[in-house]
Amino acid sequence: MTSVRGGNSASAGLKGRKTGLLPLALWLGPILFLLLFFFYPLASILRVSFSRAEGGVLSPFIEVLSSASHRGVLWFTIWQAALSTLLTLIVGLPGAYLLARFKFRGRSLLQALTGIPFVLPTLVVAAAFNALLGPNGWLNVGLMELFDLAAPPIRISNTLTAILLAHIFYNTTIVLRMVGDFWSHLDPRITGAAQVLGANRWQTLRHITLPMLMPAIITAALLVFIFDFTSFGVILVLGGPRFATLEVEIFYQTIPFFNLPVAAALSVLQLACNLAMTVAYTRLSARLSRPLHLKPRTYAQRRLIDRRSRLMAALTITVLLVLLIAPLAALATRSFMRLQPERGQRQVVSQGFTLDFYRQLAVNPRQSLFYVPPTIAIGNSLGFAAATVVLALALGLPASWALARDREALSSRIFDPLLMLPLGTSAVTLGLGFLVALDTPPLDLRASPLLIPLAHTLVAFPFVVRSLTPALRSIQPRLRHAASVLGASPRMVLRHIDLPLVGRALLVAGTFAFSISLGEFGATAVIYRPEYPTVPVMIYRFISQPGAINYGQALALSTILMLVCGGGMLAIERFRIADVGEF
Amino acid sequence: MGLRVEQVTKSFGETLALEDVSFEVSHGEIVAVLGPSGCGKSTLLAVIAGLEIPDSGIVYWNGETLQGVAPHLRGFGLMFQDYALFPHMNVFDNVAFGLRMAKMSGQAIKTRLEEVLDLVGLRGFEERDVNTLSGGEQQRVALARSLAPRPKMLMLDEPLGSLDRTLRERLLLELGEILRRVDQTAIYVTHDQEEAFAVADRVVIMNEGKVVQTGTPQAVYAQPASIFVARFLGLENLLPGTARPEGGRTTIETDLGAFSVSGQFEGDVTVLIRPNSARLDEKGKLKFEARLLEHSFRGTICRAVFEVNGTRLTFEFLSDVDLPEQGHTTVLSFDPSTAIQVLQ
């Protein structure tokens, strides 16, 4: 009996396209979720917005496109994202090479440390750069003290440089992870073959390594680009009023101006750009991806023996540490330091170590009824993040599985780009959509504690799918066939073959979901209820209020968030190394 | 002249992959490196190609050291086990890669490609995606790719390892023929003695990172230098014995009885009885009563396992020989001077 069943499922696996029903069943959950919590709210807010426009649906578009300042915003959004992506690749690729191909002491620590920036909320990143390079940051305060200057010598606040630095800081990990991971599993004999055939290092890199890495580089670059394209917190805090991406402009149009028709038109514009990028990306990656013979990582790694590779390693590690760790160190230390007088206390400048910023976190200064101490906000954020992980994995796994089974199936070709859409949709718009659409029973979720995890799941979903699908796809069909011939039912194949092999990818995807939820600010800023604030909401509140105490509290809260995110990341990194095997 | 490997040692952490390995390959010669898997054969090729740096020892080409010469400047070819074809290139681009690296002109590349694709029988495959080729076709592409730049020496790492038996036998003959037709100096690494014997002028047998014997296939098969080599070549009739020199000869006591052999030996030895040396009559100098345990038909020969004085011995005969029925006894004889070799 068992063998008969095994035989059947083996042949079913070979002719996957003919089984029909399974892919549809897999798609059911994710699609229902997207319909209810993405398309429906989006459609609602767009309808409401455009219905307010005097002069028809097209008039806001005409207003946006005929306005030089809005065109400027669009142009700035595109080129700053392209420039940031390019710089991120330049910084990230040598690091990816180092982590992929070499064994050295401190390798896993370096990998874990460089992973921390990515899981940090944009507001924390902005605060960290502020603490290092801002007018009250370490560098300026130090230089002023040293040379007895009256004004800060480094004026990086509200410049493009600050934005680019923060984007590189933020996204280098994506390149390190995605490209490095792929690179570490490439068969080194293929480059060996090229060398023996007369290619020098440079030619091998150009003709063999780079083309083979292309799918990974393009995937990573696309993610980085989309991140930079929809950048919100970094621009808001570091760019100042002079710079606005589409997302920031949507926020300004929505919250202070309440110009919903223009906000909606900008959202549609952003969505269209994103759809174009996503479609281009899915086409490109399908054409580029090759069945590569992935090898276990240890097989491909060597030690740093010759002088050239040691020099390269030292240089790369220095750049990564300075760029990625210095702002974090600045943030942490700055949160314990009082460097400037409190307002109205110009005479009493007590500089030095202080725990005041942390003590203030649990204090309700104005005895306000609506004041929620930041310590409660931390609990809220963790709870929301946990719910997001569960939701995102539960929805992401079936979708990734369906994509991995057969990317050429009609359902995959339709749904694959759709899954990516939430990524490029204005989170602010989405938040508004939630408020407008989910207000009638049975879907009255405005007061539900689930509202925020649902929004976060939507934002995290594309990342979860993108990190799970390649891992699922890399499981060779013959492993599944071998299992089913040995009598494993499809469910047992999933449990004993697919899940253990995908365990690491699940961890990575879960980390993504967790950190995205902890740091999400755009949608949360719109839909959060005053009695359940999240940590980023609190940070923004503190940072947008004047005074050293507020600045200090923002830094203190950012430091706590950094420790929580970074600590989780390090723990997962350790767990990953200890327990989950490589391919 | 040609390749000279001198006292090469290479270790990976705790494991010693190569220990004091030395051998030579002359121009136009095909040398097979033969040994069980994990004996260091692939590492040896990587060292010669320059992909791995040895801990000590030197590789020379035409008397000049290759120490410090990068892999792409050595002018050797290396055909990898499971081929390492570039998955993002078609057949043409794979085979043309080495020529492009040598900055050959487009027309010259085309001409050379036609030549080598003809040589391996793959004309018309130029535009094919290498991922869609069968194992045998991939193997030919790999061979064409490594032959195209006319390497000074070609190294083949288990080139037939991942093919099925029929295909293997056919390609083996073809491969040998192709290599000889272009007078290619080559090192052929394999764990299969039949392959090595079929293709090589000389074999180098390795075990646990060391060279244990070198010589022509005939010489190695006729005079295995150690018990390991004998076992590895499939020679199973190995008996323990005690040797006692007597005049110019040696008498050896075994479970089969005592024989006298030429040469000087003393103490504990192992006696090898060649499988093709027995007769089913009384004409040999040594005669035994033997009981047939089992036999198997192998085409032109058959293989029979006998029990002689409590010892299992395997012999091969031409298939038309009259074997007794299974379990029955017969007379078996052989000449110690040709049938027996003493291993110390």
CSV table of C-alpha atoms in Angstrom, one decimal, chain B residues 129-327:
chain,number,residue,atom,x,y,z
B,129,ASP,CA,22.3,25.3,-23.4
B,130,VAL,CA,24.7,23.2,-21.5
B,131,ASN,CA,22.1,22.5,-18.8
B,132,THR,CA,20.0,20.6,-21.2
B,133,LEU,CA,22.7,18.2,-22.4
B,134,SER,CA,22.9,14.6,-21.4
B,135,GLY,CA,25.8,13.4,-19.2
B,136,GLY,CA,27.8,12.1,-22.1
B,137,GLU,CA,27.3,15.3,-24.1
B,138,GLN,CA,28.4,17.4,-21.1
B,139,GLN,CA,31.5,15.2,-20.8
B,140,ARG,CA,32.3,15.9,-24.5
B,141,VAL,CA,31.8,19.6,-24.0
B,142,ALA,CA,34.1,19.6,-21.1
B,143,LEU,CA,36.7,17.6,-23.1
B,144,ALA,CA,36.4,20.0,-26.1
B,145,ARG,CA,36.7,23.0,-23.7
B,146,SER,CA,39.9,21.7,-22.2
B,147,LEU,CA,41.4,20.7,-25.5
B,148,ALA,CA,40.5,23.8,-27.4
B,149,PRO,CA,43.4,26.0,-26.2
B,150,ARG,CA,45.9,23.2,-27.0
B,151,PRO,CA,47.0,22.8,-23.4
B,152,LYS,CA,50.6,21.7,-22.9
B,153,MET,CA,49.2,19.0,-20.7
B,154,LEU,CA,45.6,17.9,-20.0
B,155,MET,CA,44.5,16.7,-16.6
B,156,LEU,CA,41.3,14.7,-16.4
B,157,ASP,CA,39.7,14.2,-13.0
B,158,GLU,CA,37.5,11.1,-13.0
B,159,PRO,CA,36.2,12.1,-16.5
B,160,LEU,CA,33.9,9.2,-16.8
B,161,GLY,CA,32.9,9.0,-13.1
B,162,SER,CA,29.3,10.1,-13.5
B,163,LEU,CA,28.4,8.1,-16.5
B,164,ASP,CA,26.6,4.8,-16.8
B,165,ARG,CA,28.6,1.7,-17.7
B,166,THR,CA,27.8,1.2,-21.4
B,167,LEU,CA,28.4,4.9,-22.1
B,168,ARG,CA,31.6,4.7,-20.0
B,169,GLU,CA,33.1,1.9,-22.0
B,170,ARG,CA,32.3,3.5,-25.3
B,171,LEU,CA,33.6,7.0,-24.3
B,172,LEU,CA,36.7,5.4,-22.7
B,173,LEU,CA,37.8,4.0,-26.0
B,174,GLU,CA,36.9,7.3,-27.8
B,175,LEU,CA,38.7,9.4,-25.2
B,176,GLY,CA,41.9,7.4,-25.5
B,177,GLU,CA,41.7,7.7,-29.2
B,178,ILE,CA,41.1,11.4,-29.2
B,179,LEU,CA,44.0,12.0,-26.8
B,180,ARG,CA,46.4,10.0,-28.9
B,181,ARG,CA,45.2,11.5,-32.1
B,182,VAL,CA,46.3,14.9,-31.0
B,183,ASP,CA,49.4,13.4,-29.2
B,184,GLN,CA,48.1,15.0,-26.0
B,185,THR,CA,50.3,14.8,-22.9
B,186,ALA,CA,47.8,13.9,-20.2
B,187,ILE,CA,47.2,12.9,-16.6
B,188,TYR,CA,44.2,10.8,-16.1
B,189,VAL,CA,42.9,10.4,-12.6
B,190,THR,CA,40.6,7.5,-11.8
B,191,HIS,CA,39.7,5.0,-9.1
B,192,ASP,CA,38.9,2.4,-11.8
B,193,GLN,CA,41.8,0.2,-12.8
B,194,GLU,CA,40.1,-0.9,-16.0
B,195,GLU,CA,39.9,2.7,-17.1
B,196,ALA,CA,43.4,3.4,-16.1
B,197,PHE,CA,44.8,0.3,-17.9
B,198,ALA,CA,42.8,1.0,-21.0
B,199,VAL,CA,43.9,4.6,-21.5
B,200,ALA,CA,47.3,5.0,-19.9
B,201,ASP,CA,50.9,4.4,-21.0
B,202,ARG,CA,51.9,4.3,-17.3
B,203,VAL,CA,50.0,4.3,-14.0
B,204,VAL,CA,50.9,5.9,-10.7
B,205,ILE,CA,49.1,4.2,-7.9
B,206,MET,CA,48.3,6.2,-4.8
B,207,ASN,CA,47.0,5.4,-1.4
B,208,GLU,CA,46.4,7.8,1.6
B,209,GLY,CA,48.3,10.6,-0.1
B,210,LYS,CA,51.4,8.6,-1.1
B,211,VAL,CA,52.6,7.1,-4.3
B,212,VAL,CA,52.8,3.4,-3.8
B,213,GLN,CA,53.8,2.1,-7.2
B,214,THR,CA,54.5,3.4,-10.7
B,215,GLY,CA,54.9,1.5,-14.0
B,216,THR,CA,53.3,0.3,-17.2
B,217,PRO,CA,49.9,-1.3,-16.7
B,218,GLN,CA,51.4,-4.7,-17.6
B,219,ALA,CA,54.3,-4.3,-15.1
B,220,VAL,CA,52.1,-3.2,-12.3
B,221,TYR,CA,49.6,-6.0,-12.8
B,222,ALA,CA,52.3,-8.5,-13.2
B,223,GLN,CA,54.3,-7.3,-10.2
B,224,PRO,CA,52.2,-5.5,-7.6
B,225,ALA,CA,54.5,-4.0,-5.1
B,226,SER,CA,52.4,-4.4,-2.0
B,227,ILE,CA,49.3,-6.1,-0.6
B,228,PHE,CA,47.4,-2.9,-1.0
B,229,VAL,CA,48.2,-2.7,-4.7
B,230,ALA,CA,47.4,-6.4,-5.2
B,231,ARG,CA,44.0,-6.0,-3.5
B,232,PHE,CA,43.2,-2.7,-5.3
B,233,LEU,CA,43.9,-4.4,-8.7
B,234,GLY,CA,41.4,-7.1,-7.8
B,235,LEU,CA,43.9,-9.8,-7.0
B,236,GLU,CA,42.3,-11.7,-4.2
B,237,ASN,CA,44.3,-14.9,-3.7
B,238,LEU,CA,46.6,-13.7,-0.9
B,239,LEU,CA,47.8,-16.2,1.7
B,240,PRO,CA,50.0,-15.7,4.7
B,241,GLY,CA,53.2,-17.7,4.8
B,242,THR,CA,56.5,-18.2,6.4
B,243,ALA,CA,59.6,-17.9,4.3
B,244,ARG,CA,62.9,-19.7,4.9
B,245,PRO,CA,65.9,-19.2,2.5
B,246,GLU,CA,67.5,-22.4,1.2
B,247,GLY,CA,70.5,-22.0,-1.0
B,248,GLY,CA,69.6,-19.6,-3.8
B,249,ARG,CA,65.9,-20.2,-3.4
B,250,THR,CA,63.3,-19.7,-0.7
B,251,THR,CA,60.9,-22.3,0.7
B,252,ILE,CA,57.5,-20.9,1.8
B,253,GLU,CA,55.2,-22.7,4.1
B,254,THR,CA,51.4,-21.9,3.7
B,255,ASP,CA,48.1,-23.5,4.4
B,256,LEU,CA,48.3,-24.9,0.9
B,257,GLY,CA,51.6,-26.6,1.6
B,258,ALA,CA,55.2,-25.7,0.9
B,259,PHE,CA,56.5,-24.3,-2.3
B,260,SER,CA,60.0,-23.4,-3.5
B,261,VAL,CA,60.3,-20.0,-5.2
B,262,SER,CA,63.3,-18.1,-6.6
B,263,GLY,CA,64.6,-15.1,-4.7
B,264,GLN,CA,65.6,-14.4,-1.1
B,265,PHE,CA,62.8,-13.9,1.5
B,266,GLU,CA,62.7,-14.5,5.2
B,267,GLY,CA,60.1,-14.4,7.9
B,268,ASP,CA,56.4,-13.6,7.5
B,269,VAL,CA,55.3,-13.0,3.9
B,270,THR,CA,52.1,-12.8,1.9
B,271,VAL,CA,51.9,-15.1,-1.1
B,272,LEU,CA,49.9,-13.9,-4.2
B,273,ILE,CA,48.5,-16.6,-6.5
B,274,ARG,CA,47.6,-15.1,-9.9
B,275,PRO,CA,44.0,-15.8,-10.9
B,276,ASN,CA,44.8,-16.8,-14.4
B,277,SER,CA,47.5,-19.3,-13.6
B,278,ALA,CA,45.5,-22.4,-12.7
B,279,ARG,CA,44.9,-25.5,-14.8
B,280,LEU,CA,42.1,-28.1,-14.4
B,281,ASP,CA,44.5,-31.0,-15.0
B,282,GLU,CA,47.6,-32.5,-13.4
B,283,LYS,CA,50.2,-30.9,-15.7
B,284,GLY,CA,51.3,-28.1,-13.3
B,285,LYS,CA,54.1,-28.7,-10.8
B,286,LEU,CA,51.8,-28.2,-7.7
B,287,LYS,CA,48.6,-30.3,-7.6
B,288,PHE,CA,45.7,-29.9,-5.2
B,289,GLU,CA,42.4,-31.4,-4.6
B,290,ALA,CA,39.9,-28.5,-5.0
B,291,ARG,CA,36.2,-28.2,-4.3
B,292,LEU,CA,34.2,-25.8,-6.5
B,293,LEU,CA,32.2,-23.4,-4.3
B,294,GLU,CA,30.7,-21.2,-6.9
B,295,HIS,CA,31.3,-19.9,-10.4
B,296,SER,CA,30.1,-17.0,-12.5
B,297,PHE,CA,30.1,-16.5,-16.3
B,298,ARG,CA,31.7,-13.2,-17.5
B,299,GLY,CA,31.6,-13.3,-21.3
B,300,THR,CA,34.8,-14.8,-22.7
B,301,ILE,CA,36.0,-15.9,-19.3
B,302,CYS,CA,34.5,-17.4,-16.3
B,303,ARG,CA,35.5,-17.0,-12.7
B,304,ALA,CA,35.4,-19.9,-10.3
B,305,VAL,CA,35.9,-20.0,-6.5
B,306,PHE,CA,37.5,-23.1,-5.1
B,307,GLU,CA,38.2,-24.3,-1.6
B,308,VAL,CA,41.7,-25.8,-1.3
B,309,ASN,CA,42.8,-27.1,2.1
B,310,GLY,CA,40.4,-24.8,3.8
B,311,THR,CA,41.5,-21.7,1.8
B,312,ARG,CA,39.3,-19.8,-0.7
B,313,LEU,CA,41.0,-19.3,-4.0
B,314,THR,CA,39.6,-17.5,-7.1
B,315,PHE,CA,40.7,-18.4,-10.6
B,316,GLU,CA,39.7,-17.4,-14.1
B,317,PHE,CA,39.4,-19.7,-17.0
B,318,LEU,CA,38.3,-19.4,-20.6
B,319,SER,CA,34.5,-19.9,-20.7
B,320,ASP,CA,34.7,-23.2,-22.7
B,321,VAL,CA,36.6,-25.0,-19.9
B,322,ASP,CA,34.9,-28.0,-18.3
B,323,LEU,CA,34.2,-27.1,-14.7
B,324,PRO,CA,33.0,-29.7,-12.2
B,325,GLU,CA,29.5,-29.4,-10.8
B,326,GLN,CA,29.1,-27.1,-7.9
B,327,GLY,CA,30.2,-28.7,-4.6
